[in-house]
Short mmCIF file of C-alpha atoms and ligand atoms in Angstrom, two decimals:
data_model
loop_
_atom_site.label_atom_id
_atom_site.label_comp_id
_atom_site.label_asym_id
_atom_site.label_seq_id
_atom_site.Cartn_x
_atom_site.Cartn_y
_atom_site.Cartn_z
CA MET A 136 43.03 -66.17 76.65
CA SER A 137 44.61 -64.26 73.83
CA GLN A 138 42.11 -63.56 70.86
CA SER A 139 43.82 -66.23 68.74
CA ASP A 140 43.40 -68.94 71.09
CA SER A 141 39.53 -68.31 70.80
CA GLN A 142 38.04 -70.90 68.80
CA VAL A 143 35.06 -68.96 67.88
CA GLN A 144 37.15 -66.15 66.92
CA ASN A 145 38.83 -68.27 64.35
CA THR A 146 35.56 -69.85 63.18
CA LEU A 147 33.82 -66.75 62.52
CA ASN A 148 34.82 -64.98 59.21
CA PHE A 149 32.60 -62.30 58.64
CA GLN A 150 32.25 -60.63 55.01
CA ASN A 151 29.75 -57.82 54.36
CA CYS A 152 28.14 -58.22 50.78
CA PHE A 153 25.26 -55.83 51.91
CA ALA A 154 27.96 -53.18 52.20
CA LYS A 155 29.03 -53.12 48.65
CA LEU A 156 25.80 -51.04 48.00
CA GLY A 157 27.77 -48.15 49.29
CA SER A 158 27.41 -45.37 51.77
CA PRO A 159 23.89 -44.01 50.86
CA PHE A 160 22.36 -47.21 51.90
CA PHE A 161 23.68 -47.52 55.39
CA THR A 162 25.90 -45.90 58.23
CA THR A 163 28.80 -47.62 59.67
CA LEU A 164 29.09 -47.72 63.33
CA HIS A 165 29.80 -50.27 66.17
CA PRO A 166 27.11 -51.72 68.81
CA SER A 167 26.78 -50.14 72.14
CA PRO A 168 27.85 -52.49 74.66
CA ILE A 169 25.56 -53.83 77.18
CA LYS A 170 26.38 -54.50 80.86
CA SER A 171 27.95 -58.03 81.80
CA PRO A 172 26.29 -59.94 79.05
CA TYR A 173 25.39 -63.55 79.32
CA LEU A 174 24.31 -66.23 77.29
CA VAL A 175 20.27 -66.87 77.55
CA ALA A 176 19.52 -69.14 74.87
CA ALA A 177 20.95 -70.52 71.46
CA SER A 178 19.54 -72.55 68.60
CA PRO A 179 21.34 -75.72 68.07
CA ALA A 180 20.28 -76.17 64.16
CA MET A 181 21.76 -72.34 63.70
CA LEU A 182 24.71 -73.17 65.52
CA ARG A 183 25.30 -76.24 63.50
CA ALA A 184 24.36 -74.31 60.28
CA PHE A 185 27.29 -71.75 60.93
CA ASN A 186 29.53 -74.40 62.34
CA ILE A 187 29.91 -73.06 65.75
CA SER A 188 30.35 -75.93 68.40
CA ASP A 189 28.82 -76.35 71.88
CA GLU A 190 32.24 -75.52 73.28
CA GLN A 191 32.74 -72.28 71.25
CA ILE A 192 29.47 -71.08 72.69
CA LYS A 193 31.22 -71.54 76.52
CA GLU A 194 33.86 -69.29 75.12
CA PRO A 195 33.65 -65.55 76.77
CA GLU A 196 34.28 -64.23 73.26
CA PHE A 197 31.09 -65.64 72.34
CA VAL A 198 28.80 -63.97 74.25
CA GLU A 199 31.08 -60.79 73.93
CA ILE A 200 30.63 -60.90 70.21
CA PHE A 201 27.06 -61.66 69.97
CA SER A 202 25.95 -58.93 72.80
CA GLY A 203 27.90 -56.32 70.58
CA ASN A 204 30.55 -55.95 73.00
CA ARG A 205 33.22 -57.11 70.89
CA VAL A 206 33.41 -56.26 67.29
CA HIS A 207 35.04 -59.38 65.44
CA SER A 208 38.03 -58.37 63.42
CA SER A 209 36.59 -59.37 60.16
CA SER A 210 33.36 -57.39 60.77
CA CYS A 211 32.15 -54.27 59.52
CA PRO A 212 28.99 -53.51 61.38
CA LEU A 213 26.51 -51.33 59.84
CA ALA A 214 22.94 -49.94 60.34
CA ALA A 215 20.83 -49.78 56.95
CA VAL A 216 18.45 -47.16 55.82
CA TYR A 217 14.74 -47.81 54.69
CA SER A 218 11.39 -46.22 54.98
CA GLY A 219 7.63 -47.52 54.76
CA HIS A 220 4.31 -47.25 55.09
CA GLN A 221 3.03 -47.76 58.58
CA PHE A 222 -0.51 -48.70 58.91
CA GLY A 223 -1.37 -47.65 55.62
CA ILE A 224 0.28 -44.23 55.91
CA TRP A 225 3.55 -43.18 54.72
CA ALA A 226 5.93 -42.94 57.51
CA GLY A 227 9.22 -41.48 55.62
CA GLN A 228 12.51 -42.53 56.61
CA LEU A 229 12.82 -45.37 59.24
CA GLY A 230 15.74 -47.79 58.85
CA ASP A 231 17.69 -50.12 61.19
CA GLY A 232 16.76 -48.06 64.47
CA ARG A 233 18.18 -50.58 66.46
CA ALA A 234 19.68 -53.70 64.48
CA ILE A 235 22.82 -53.60 63.43
CA LEU A 236 24.19 -55.79 60.70
CA LEU A 237 27.45 -57.54 61.57
CA GLY A 238 28.17 -59.05 58.15
CA ASP A 239 27.53 -62.49 56.66
CA LEU A 240 28.65 -65.59 57.53
CA ALA A 241 28.81 -69.12 55.28
CA LEU A 242 26.54 -71.77 55.96
CA ARG A 243 28.38 -74.91 56.67
CA GLN A 244 26.66 -77.04 54.17
CA THR A 245 26.26 -74.72 51.35
CA ASN A 246 28.59 -72.21 51.51
CA GLU A 247 25.62 -70.00 50.99
CA ARG A 248 26.13 -66.69 53.04
CA HIS A 249 23.60 -65.28 55.35
CA GLU A 250 23.71 -61.84 56.98
CA ILE A 251 24.04 -61.84 60.92
CA GLN A 252 22.15 -58.81 62.82
CA LEU A 253 22.35 -58.16 66.53
CA LYS A 254 18.78 -56.65 67.36
CA GLY A 255 18.92 -54.39 70.39
CA ALA A 256 22.49 -53.50 69.61
CA GLY A 257 22.08 -49.86 70.64
CA MET A 258 21.09 -46.50 68.71
CA THR A 259 21.77 -45.76 65.12
CA PRO A 260 21.33 -42.70 63.25
CA TYR A 261 17.76 -44.21 62.57
CA SER A 262 16.83 -44.73 66.06
CA ARG A 263 14.32 -41.73 65.76
CA MET A 264 12.65 -41.38 69.28
CA GLY A 265 13.96 -45.08 70.52
CA ASP A 266 16.43 -46.21 72.51
CA GLY A 267 18.17 -48.70 70.29
CA ARG A 268 17.46 -51.45 72.70
CA ALA A 269 15.08 -54.58 73.01
CA VAL A 270 13.94 -56.37 76.07
CA LEU A 271 14.44 -59.87 77.23
CA ARG A 272 10.47 -60.46 76.93
CA SER A 273 10.47 -59.67 72.96
CA SER A 274 13.72 -61.31 72.26
CA VAL A 275 12.76 -64.51 73.64
CA ARG A 276 9.51 -64.10 71.85
CA GLU A 277 11.46 -63.49 68.33
CA PHE A 278 14.09 -65.82 69.06
CA LEU A 279 11.47 -69.01 70.24
CA CYS A 280 9.01 -67.94 67.09
CA SER A 281 11.83 -67.61 64.45
CA GLU A 282 12.95 -71.13 65.41
CA ALA A 283 9.20 -72.56 65.70
CA MET A 284 8.33 -71.00 62.23
CA ALA A 285 11.41 -72.69 60.49
CA GLY A 286 10.07 -75.92 62.16
CA LEU A 287 6.78 -75.33 60.47
CA GLY A 288 8.44 -75.15 57.28
CA ILE A 289 7.49 -71.53 56.93
CA PRO A 290 9.91 -69.03 55.48
CA THR A 291 11.44 -66.76 58.07
CA SER A 292 14.65 -65.03 59.24
CA ARG A 293 16.22 -67.39 62.02
CA ALA A 294 17.78 -66.75 65.29
CA LEU A 295 21.20 -68.00 66.54
CA CYS A 296 21.17 -66.62 70.06
CA ILE A 297 20.03 -64.51 72.66
CA THR A 298 22.49 -62.81 75.08
CA GLY A 299 21.02 -60.66 77.94
CA SER A 300 22.01 -58.23 80.72
CA ASP A 301 20.62 -57.17 83.99
CA GLN A 302 20.76 -53.60 82.87
CA TYR A 303 17.16 -52.46 82.61
CA THR A 304 15.56 -50.67 79.44
CA MET A 305 12.52 -48.68 79.91
CA ARG A 306 9.03 -49.93 78.38
CA GLU A 307 6.00 -49.43 80.17
CA MET A 308 8.17 -50.64 83.25
CA PRO A 309 11.58 -51.14 83.41
CA GLU A 310 12.43 -54.77 82.01
CA LYS A 311 15.77 -56.49 81.38
CA THR A 312 17.55 -56.15 78.23
CA ALA A 313 18.57 -58.69 75.50
CA VAL A 314 20.12 -58.77 72.10
CA VAL A 315 18.98 -61.49 69.77
CA THR A 316 21.10 -62.36 66.99
CA ARG A 317 19.01 -63.03 63.82
CA THR A 318 20.05 -64.19 60.55
CA ALA A 319 18.67 -64.35 56.86
CA PRO A 320 19.85 -64.41 53.43
CA SER A 321 19.24 -60.70 53.47
CA PHE A 322 17.09 -58.26 55.52
CA ILE A 323 16.33 -55.99 52.54
CA ARG A 324 12.64 -55.28 52.96
CA PHE A 325 9.85 -53.33 50.57
CA GLY A 326 10.60 -50.27 52.57
CA SER A 327 14.20 -50.43 51.24
CA PHE A 328 12.77 -49.83 47.56
CA GLU A 329 10.20 -47.32 48.78
CA HIS A 330 12.99 -45.36 50.54
CA TRP A 331 14.70 -44.48 47.08
CA TYR A 332 11.34 -44.04 45.01
CA TYR A 333 9.89 -41.27 47.47
CA HIS A 334 13.37 -39.58 47.90
CA GLU A 335 13.47 -39.44 44.02
CA LYS A 336 16.67 -41.24 43.79
CA PRO A 337 16.16 -43.24 40.57
CA ALA A 338 19.91 -44.58 40.22
CA GLN A 339 19.81 -45.97 44.03
CA LEU A 340 16.30 -47.45 43.54
CA GLN A 341 17.97 -49.07 40.28
CA GLN A 342 21.16 -50.21 41.80
CA LEU A 343 19.12 -51.80 45.06
CA ALA A 344 16.88 -53.80 42.20
CA ASP A 345 20.07 -54.76 40.68
CA PHE A 346 21.84 -56.04 43.85
CA VAL A 347 18.72 -57.69 44.72
CA ILE A 348 18.62 -59.77 41.28
CA GLN A 349 22.12 -60.34 41.50
CA HIS A 350 22.35 -61.80 44.97
CA TYR A 351 18.79 -63.14 45.20
CA TYR A 352 16.94 -63.76 42.00
CA PRO A 353 20.25 -64.61 39.99
CA GLN A 354 17.94 -66.23 37.68
CA LEU A 355 16.35 -63.12 36.23
CA GLN A 356 19.75 -61.64 35.65
CA ASN A 357 19.98 -60.39 31.85
CA THR A 358 16.50 -61.60 31.24
CA GLU A 359 13.71 -59.08 29.13
CA HIS A 360 11.53 -57.30 31.61
CA SER A 361 13.90 -58.11 34.93
CA TYR A 362 12.17 -55.60 36.90
CA GLN A 363 8.78 -56.91 36.43
CA SER A 364 9.95 -60.38 37.20
CA LEU A 365 11.49 -59.61 40.41
CA LEU A 366 7.82 -57.90 41.21
CA LYS A 367 6.28 -61.05 40.01
CA HIS A 368 8.59 -63.19 42.09
CA VAL A 369 8.33 -61.17 45.17
CA VAL A 370 4.35 -61.07 44.38
CA ILE A 371 4.21 -64.58 44.39
CA LYS A 372 6.44 -65.65 47.77
CA THR A 373 4.35 -63.01 49.55
CA ALA A 374 1.33 -64.37 48.44
CA GLN A 375 2.56 -68.04 49.38
CA LEU A 376 3.73 -66.66 52.75
CA VAL A 377 0.61 -65.29 53.76
CA ALA A 378 -1.18 -68.35 52.93
CA HIS A 379 0.98 -70.24 55.13
CA TRP A 380 0.37 -68.27 57.99
CA GLN A 381 -3.25 -68.39 57.46
CA SER A 382 -3.16 -72.43 57.45
CA VAL A 383 -1.60 -72.39 60.84
CA GLY A 384 -3.32 -69.37 62.20
CA PHE A 385 -0.22 -66.92 62.60
CA MET A 386 -1.01 -63.49 62.79
CA HIS A 387 2.04 -61.23 62.17
CA GLY A 388 0.65 -58.53 64.06
CA VAL A 389 2.48 -55.30 62.33
CA LEU A 390 2.52 -55.85 58.68
CA ASN A 391 3.98 -52.20 57.76
CA THR A 392 5.86 -52.27 54.23
CA ASP A 393 8.98 -51.81 56.41
CA ASN A 394 8.44 -55.36 57.86
CA MET A 395 7.95 -57.11 54.36
CA SER A 396 10.99 -59.18 53.18
CA ILE A 397 12.00 -59.03 49.55
CA LEU A 398 12.74 -62.56 49.87
CA GLY A 399 8.82 -63.66 51.31
CA LEU A 400 10.13 -64.26 54.82
CA THR A 401 8.60 -63.78 58.11
CA LEU A 402 10.57 -60.77 59.42
CA ASP A 403 10.43 -58.52 62.50
CA TYR A 404 8.63 -60.60 64.90
CA GLY A 405 6.74 -58.15 67.50
CA PRO A 406 3.15 -58.63 68.88
CA PHE A 407 2.65 -61.84 66.69
CA GLY A 408 0.31 -64.65 67.80
CA PHE A 409 -0.86 -67.66 67.08
CA MET A 410 -4.74 -68.20 66.85
CA ASP A 411 -6.37 -70.03 70.27
CA GLY A 412 -9.88 -70.31 69.81
CA PHE A 413 -10.69 -69.55 66.08
CA ASP A 414 -12.08 -66.02 65.48
CA PRO A 415 -11.03 -64.66 62.02
CA THR A 416 -11.46 -61.02 63.28
CA HIS A 417 -8.66 -61.63 65.75
CA ILE A 418 -6.38 -58.66 66.36
CA CYS A 419 -3.25 -60.01 68.24
CA ASN A 420 -1.37 -56.57 68.29
CA HIS A 421 -3.71 -54.52 71.15
CA SER A 422 -1.85 -51.28 69.69
CA ASP A 423 -4.19 -51.85 66.12
CA SER A 424 -7.17 -50.52 67.28
CA GLN A 425 -8.81 -50.51 63.83
CA GLY A 426 -7.78 -54.41 63.19
CA ARG A 427 -5.91 -53.62 59.93
CA TYR A 428 -3.73 -56.31 60.81
CA SER A 429 -6.50 -58.76 62.11
CA TYR A 430 -6.12 -62.68 60.77
CA GLN A 431 -8.86 -62.24 58.22
CA MET A 432 -7.23 -58.92 57.09
CA GLN A 433 -3.82 -60.46 56.14
CA PRO A 434 -4.17 -61.91 52.66
CA ARG A 435 -5.33 -58.26 51.55
CA ILE A 436 -2.69 -56.58 53.57
CA GLY A 437 -0.19 -58.74 51.76
CA GLN A 438 -1.73 -57.55 48.49
CA TRP A 439 -1.64 -53.75 49.57
CA ASN A 440 1.94 -54.18 50.58
CA CYS A 441 2.64 -55.76 47.05
CA HIS A 442 0.84 -52.64 45.43
CA ALA A 443 2.98 -50.46 47.33
CA LEU A 444 6.31 -52.18 46.31
CA ALA A 445 4.96 -52.26 42.67
CA GLN A 446 4.78 -48.22 42.91
CA ALA A 447 7.99 -47.94 44.28
CA LEU A 448 9.57 -50.01 41.00
CA LEU A 449 7.51 -48.55 38.60
CA PRO A 450 10.15 -46.17 37.52
CA LEU A 451 11.98 -49.27 36.64
CA ILE A 452 9.55 -51.12 35.24
CA GLY A 453 8.29 -48.41 33.04
CA ASP A 454 4.64 -48.91 32.83
CA VAL A 455 1.31 -49.39 34.86
CA GLU A 456 0.15 -52.23 32.73
CA SER A 457 3.40 -54.26 33.32
CA THR A 458 3.14 -53.60 37.14
CA GLN A 459 -0.52 -54.41 36.94
CA GLU A 460 0.53 -57.84 35.36
CA ALA A 461 3.09 -58.91 38.08
CA LEU A 462 0.49 -57.89 40.78
CA SER A 463 -2.12 -59.81 39.17
CA HIS A 464 -0.30 -62.73 40.12
CA TYR A 465 -0.99 -62.47 43.95
CA VAL A 466 -4.60 -63.37 44.26
CA GLU A 467 -4.24 -66.68 41.99
CA HIS A 468 -0.84 -68.00 44.08
CA TYR A 469 -2.65 -67.12 47.21
CA GLU A 470 -5.69 -69.07 46.37
CA VAL A 471 -4.05 -72.31 44.81
CA HIS A 472 -1.39 -72.27 47.83
CA TYR A 473 -4.12 -71.82 50.16
CA HIS A 474 -6.59 -74.50 49.11
CA LYS A 475 -3.23 -76.76 48.62
CA LEU A 476 -2.49 -76.34 52.13
CA MET A 477 -5.86 -76.80 53.02
CA ARG A 478 -6.38 -79.97 51.16
CA GLN A 479 -3.43 -81.36 52.99
CA LYS A 480 -5.01 -80.11 56.41
CA PHE A 481 -8.09 -81.90 55.88
CA GLY A 482 -6.07 -85.07 54.39
CA LEU A 483 -7.55 -85.09 51.03
CA LEU A 484 -5.63 -86.04 47.72
CA ASP A 485 -8.14 -85.41 45.08
CA GLN A 486 -9.32 -81.99 44.48
CA ILE A 487 -13.09 -81.83 44.02
CA PRO A 488 -15.04 -78.32 43.58
CA ASP A 489 -17.12 -78.66 46.44
CA ASP A 490 -13.87 -78.81 49.10
CA ASP A 491 -13.99 -75.14 49.31
CA GLU A 492 -17.51 -75.18 50.67
CA LEU A 493 -16.33 -78.32 53.12
CA PHE A 494 -13.52 -76.36 54.37
CA ALA A 495 -15.53 -73.28 54.79
CA GLU A 496 -18.24 -74.97 56.73
CA TYR A 497 -15.71 -76.29 58.97
CA LEU A 498 -14.09 -73.06 59.67
CA ASP A 499 -17.63 -71.42 60.45
CA LEU A 500 -18.25 -74.16 62.98
CA MET A 501 -14.96 -73.44 64.64
CA ALA A 502 -15.30 -69.87 64.37
CA SER A 503 -19.19 -70.21 65.66
CA THR A 504 -18.02 -71.45 69.01
CA ARG A 505 -14.14 -70.35 68.98
CA THR A 506 -12.78 -73.75 68.66
CA ASP A 507 -8.93 -74.18 69.09
CA PHE A 508 -7.49 -73.78 65.97
CA THR A 509 -4.49 -76.11 66.13
CA LEU A 510 -6.35 -78.84 68.06
CA ALA A 511 -9.42 -78.67 65.79
CA PHE A 512 -7.36 -79.76 62.76
CA ARG A 513 -4.71 -81.87 64.69
CA ASN A 514 -7.85 -83.85 66.42
CA LEU A 515 -9.50 -84.04 63.00
CA SER A 516 -6.88 -86.84 62.09
CA GLN A 517 -8.07 -89.21 64.28
CA ILE A 518 -11.55 -89.40 62.35
CA LYS A 519 -11.86 -92.53 60.56
CA HIS A 520 -14.35 -93.81 58.06
CA GLN A 521 -16.99 -95.24 60.81
CA PRO A 522 -17.91 -93.08 63.77
CA SER A 523 -16.32 -94.58 67.06
CA THR A 524 -15.17 -93.19 70.30
CA ASN A 525 -12.07 -92.15 68.35
CA ASP A 526 -14.21 -89.31 67.56
CA ASN A 527 -14.53 -88.20 70.93
CA ALA A 528 -11.07 -86.20 70.92
CA LEU A 529 -12.41 -83.97 68.20
CA ARG A 530 -16.02 -83.79 69.36
CA ASP A 531 -15.13 -82.38 72.76
CA LEU A 532 -13.71 -79.59 71.51
CA PHE A 533 -16.65 -78.19 69.80
CA LEU A 534 -19.69 -76.83 71.78
CA ASP A 535 -21.83 -77.36 68.72
CA ARG A 536 -21.67 -80.96 68.64
CA ALA A 537 -24.94 -81.60 66.43
CA GLY A 538 -23.17 -79.08 63.95
CA LEU A 539 -20.02 -80.89 64.06
CA ASP A 540 -21.83 -84.41 63.58
CA ILE A 541 -23.56 -83.18 60.46
CA TRP A 542 -20.24 -81.77 59.08
CA LEU A 543 -18.68 -85.22 59.75
CA GLU A 544 -21.19 -87.32 57.94
CA ARG A 545 -20.37 -85.21 54.56
CA TYR A 546 -16.58 -85.30 55.63
CA ARG A 547 -16.66 -88.97 55.79
CA LEU A 548 -18.52 -89.28 52.43
CA ARG A 549 -15.89 -86.98 51.01
CA LEU A 550 -13.29 -89.52 52.21
CA GLN A 551 -14.94 -92.37 50.87
CA GLN A 552 -15.43 -90.74 47.33
CA GLU A 553 -11.59 -90.78 47.13
CA ASN A 554 -11.12 -94.34 48.94
CA SER A 555 -9.05 -92.59 51.72
CA ASN A 556 -7.25 -94.76 53.86
CA ASP A 557 -7.30 -94.17 57.76
CA VAL A 558 -3.79 -94.84 58.32
CA GLU A 559 -2.14 -93.13 55.87
CA ARG A 560 -4.42 -90.22 56.11
CA GLN A 561 -3.73 -89.80 59.70
CA LEU A 562 0.06 -89.97 58.91
CA ARG A 563 -0.19 -87.48 56.38
CA MET A 564 -2.34 -85.20 58.23
CA ASN A 565 -0.10 -85.12 61.42
CA GLN A 566 2.52 -83.89 59.15
CA VAL A 567 0.87 -80.82 58.09
CA ASN A 568 -1.08 -80.00 61.36
CA PRO A 569 1.01 -79.04 64.02
CA LYS A 570 0.64 -80.74 67.45
CA TYR A 571 2.54 -77.84 69.14
CA ILE A 572 2.77 -74.02 68.48
CA LEU A 573 4.15 -71.29 70.20
CA ARG A 574 1.04 -70.32 72.20
CA ASN A 575 1.43 -66.80 73.69
CA TYR A 576 1.08 -68.43 77.46
CA LEU A 577 3.87 -70.64 76.87
CA ALA A 578 6.10 -67.94 75.63
CA GLN A 579 4.97 -65.90 78.85
CA GLN A 580 5.91 -68.88 81.19
CA ALA A 581 9.59 -69.00 79.42
CA ILE A 582 10.09 -65.19 79.77
CA GLU A 583 8.92 -65.41 83.36
CA LYS A 584 11.40 -67.69 84.20
CA ALA A 585 14.32 -66.02 81.92
CA GLU A 586 13.62 -63.08 84.00
CA GLN A 587 14.46 -64.85 86.96
CA LYS A 588 17.75 -66.34 85.09
CA ASP A 589 16.28 -69.86 84.73
CA PHE A 590 16.63 -70.31 80.85
CA SER A 591 15.33 -74.21 80.97
CA GLU A 592 11.84 -73.33 79.80
CA ILE A 593 13.40 -71.68 76.55
CA GLU A 594 15.64 -74.51 75.90
CA LYS A 595 12.48 -76.81 76.24
CA LEU A 596 10.11 -74.84 74.16
CA LEU A 597 12.83 -74.48 71.61
CA LYS A 598 13.25 -78.55 71.50
CA ILE A 599 9.36 -79.31 71.55
CA LEU A 600 8.81 -76.26 68.60
CA VAL A 601 11.31 -77.16 66.04
CA ASN A 602 9.52 -80.27 65.65
CA PRO A 603 5.63 -79.22 65.84
CA PHE A 604 4.58 -82.00 63.97
CA ALA A 605 6.17 -85.19 66.18
CA ASP A 606 3.92 -86.74 68.62
CA GLN A 607 6.49 -86.13 71.73
CA PRO A 608 4.49 -87.74 74.31
CA GLU A 609 6.53 -86.18 77.20
CA PHE A 610 5.64 -82.94 76.17
CA ASP A 611 1.64 -83.67 75.75
CA GLN A 612 0.82 -80.92 78.40
CA TYR A 613 2.27 -78.54 75.83
CA ALA A 614 -0.24 -79.46 73.24
CA GLN A 615 -3.26 -78.86 75.48
CA LEU A 616 -5.83 -75.84 75.34
CA PRO A 617 -4.62 -72.86 76.77
CA PRO A 618 -5.55 -72.15 80.26
CA ASP A 619 -8.02 -69.39 81.19
CA TRP A 620 -5.66 -67.00 82.02
CA ALA A 621 -3.98 -66.76 78.84
CA GLY A 622 -7.21 -64.96 77.37
CA GLN A 623 -6.26 -62.04 79.62
CA LEU A 624 -2.53 -61.63 77.88
CA SER A 625 -2.25 -58.64 75.73
CA VAL A 626 0.77 -57.83 73.19
CA SER A 627 1.45 -54.52 72.26
CA CYS A 628 3.99 -52.96 69.97
CA SER A 629 6.00 -52.18 72.92
CA SER A 630 9.36 -54.45 72.46
P1 AMP B 210 9.01 -52.17 64.05
O1 AMP B 210 7.62 -51.81 64.05
O2 AMP B 210 9.39 -52.79 65.51
O3 AMP B 210 9.48 -53.15 62.99
O4 AMP B 210 9.98 -50.90 64.15
C1 AMP B 210 9.53 -49.83 63.14
C2 AMP B 210 10.69 -48.85 63.37
O5 AMP B 210 11.35 -48.41 64.43
C3 AMP B 210 11.83 -49.36 62.78
O6 AMP B 210 12.60 -48.50 61.78
C4 AMP B 210 12.78 -49.82 63.93
O7 AMP B 210 14.04 -50.04 63.84
C5 AMP B 210 12.28 -48.76 64.84
N1 AMP B 210 12.50 -49.30 66.14
C6 AMP B 210 11.58 -49.78 66.92
N2 AMP B 210 11.73 -50.13 68.26
C7 AMP B 210 12.83 -49.01 68.40
C8 AMP B 210 14.01 -48.85 69.53
N3 AMP B 210 13.49 -48.93 70.63
N4 AMP B 210 15.09 -48.32 69.53
C9 AMP B 210 15.31 -47.50 68.17
N5 AMP B 210 14.26 -47.91 67.12
C10 AMP B 210 13.58 -49.00 67.40
MG1 MG B 211 10.40 -53.52 61.60
#
């Protein structure tokens, strides 16, 4: 087939808006090919979004382009520079050490453009000690979690596909190599701003801020105090994002400032995890010995990261008071959003001051005997005004049944107070409390099969997780408590 016969070749029409920033912001380069690439998985939703058909993904060009083995004629690939604070310490220059931006593509429905990045596409000038590669294991985790988070309604970068190769990449042991194609309106990070601030380049700092405002916060263009407003908007989005994570028991694992999206998206999936048995001190990244990024720390870390961004924007904003004003929105928006989500999770419509205590008591009960986070909320929807055998699905989850029964009495009184309707409440609660989440052990099962070139489990999990609130009774086993061996799984930064 000649290049012009290829449908996918003709469908893709890259532009590269980021490249307009000019050379100090990136290095242009080609991805490094991988050996005999093959398609591991593709997201039907993202294929549709970019108007790529099921036939087109079967064309050899699809795999060639999204493995980085062939550069599309319209693409001008590049790696961006950024810096950041890692584990609270200034790390200096980082950058796209293994991600290569192919450019941006138009979305079919809105014509909005989203950037397309190949993660694991080879070394760049920012690779430092790294090899520029990603392994199949971490690529499957990023692919599935991106799409699962979107299914949960949580702002996130998305994943279009994974291509794999039998070529090995060395980690703690040799692992199969893969490239994950991910997409977002922009991958600009807090660390992109810190880069120019700490390298004392005010002109570039301003250019980047103007670029972000022009393309992603156009409502702030030509307004007074636009840089302060930019900070405020990012602060609010970040606070709401973290509140959303807390509400589903998601832990990012490496909340360094270079992993913080300027658009408030969940970005750079590494050693993330969803809570199984509830433990607020849980650390999902076993390299995080201090627990800086534990579940309970995430809200404070989100705020810390916003402070780091504020510092970087200070030369543009002009005075400390104005940055403080912008930062002051964090706590308020975190609390408001968290409590809104919690009210929904408990099925309540009215807002009563005692609710905070009611929620905290339930979470304490869950924590005291490590009740499964997801099931404790999903099964709560089965509680009706009158105690009955319906309660058992919930009661079976708690070791402290007497404690739960006392709490349930209070909960029922609270439901009476707002004349809550059992049927309607259950429907509402099941739309916010997921039945299916990407538990580590489920990802692990899909990875182990994929290592053997059986990609069916990835496809199945994707299908389940993009609809996490739907009952899907044929997949009930995916909504069960994790097996005992799941507790032994550990996830490190190695990816
Ligand atoms: P992360 O904590 O995964 O977000 O990565 C932190 C920094 O290390 C970023 O600049 C990454 O691009 C870079 N990095 C991570 N893994 C690799 C790798 N295998 N090769 C090159 N750079 C990497
Ligand atoms: Mg990163």
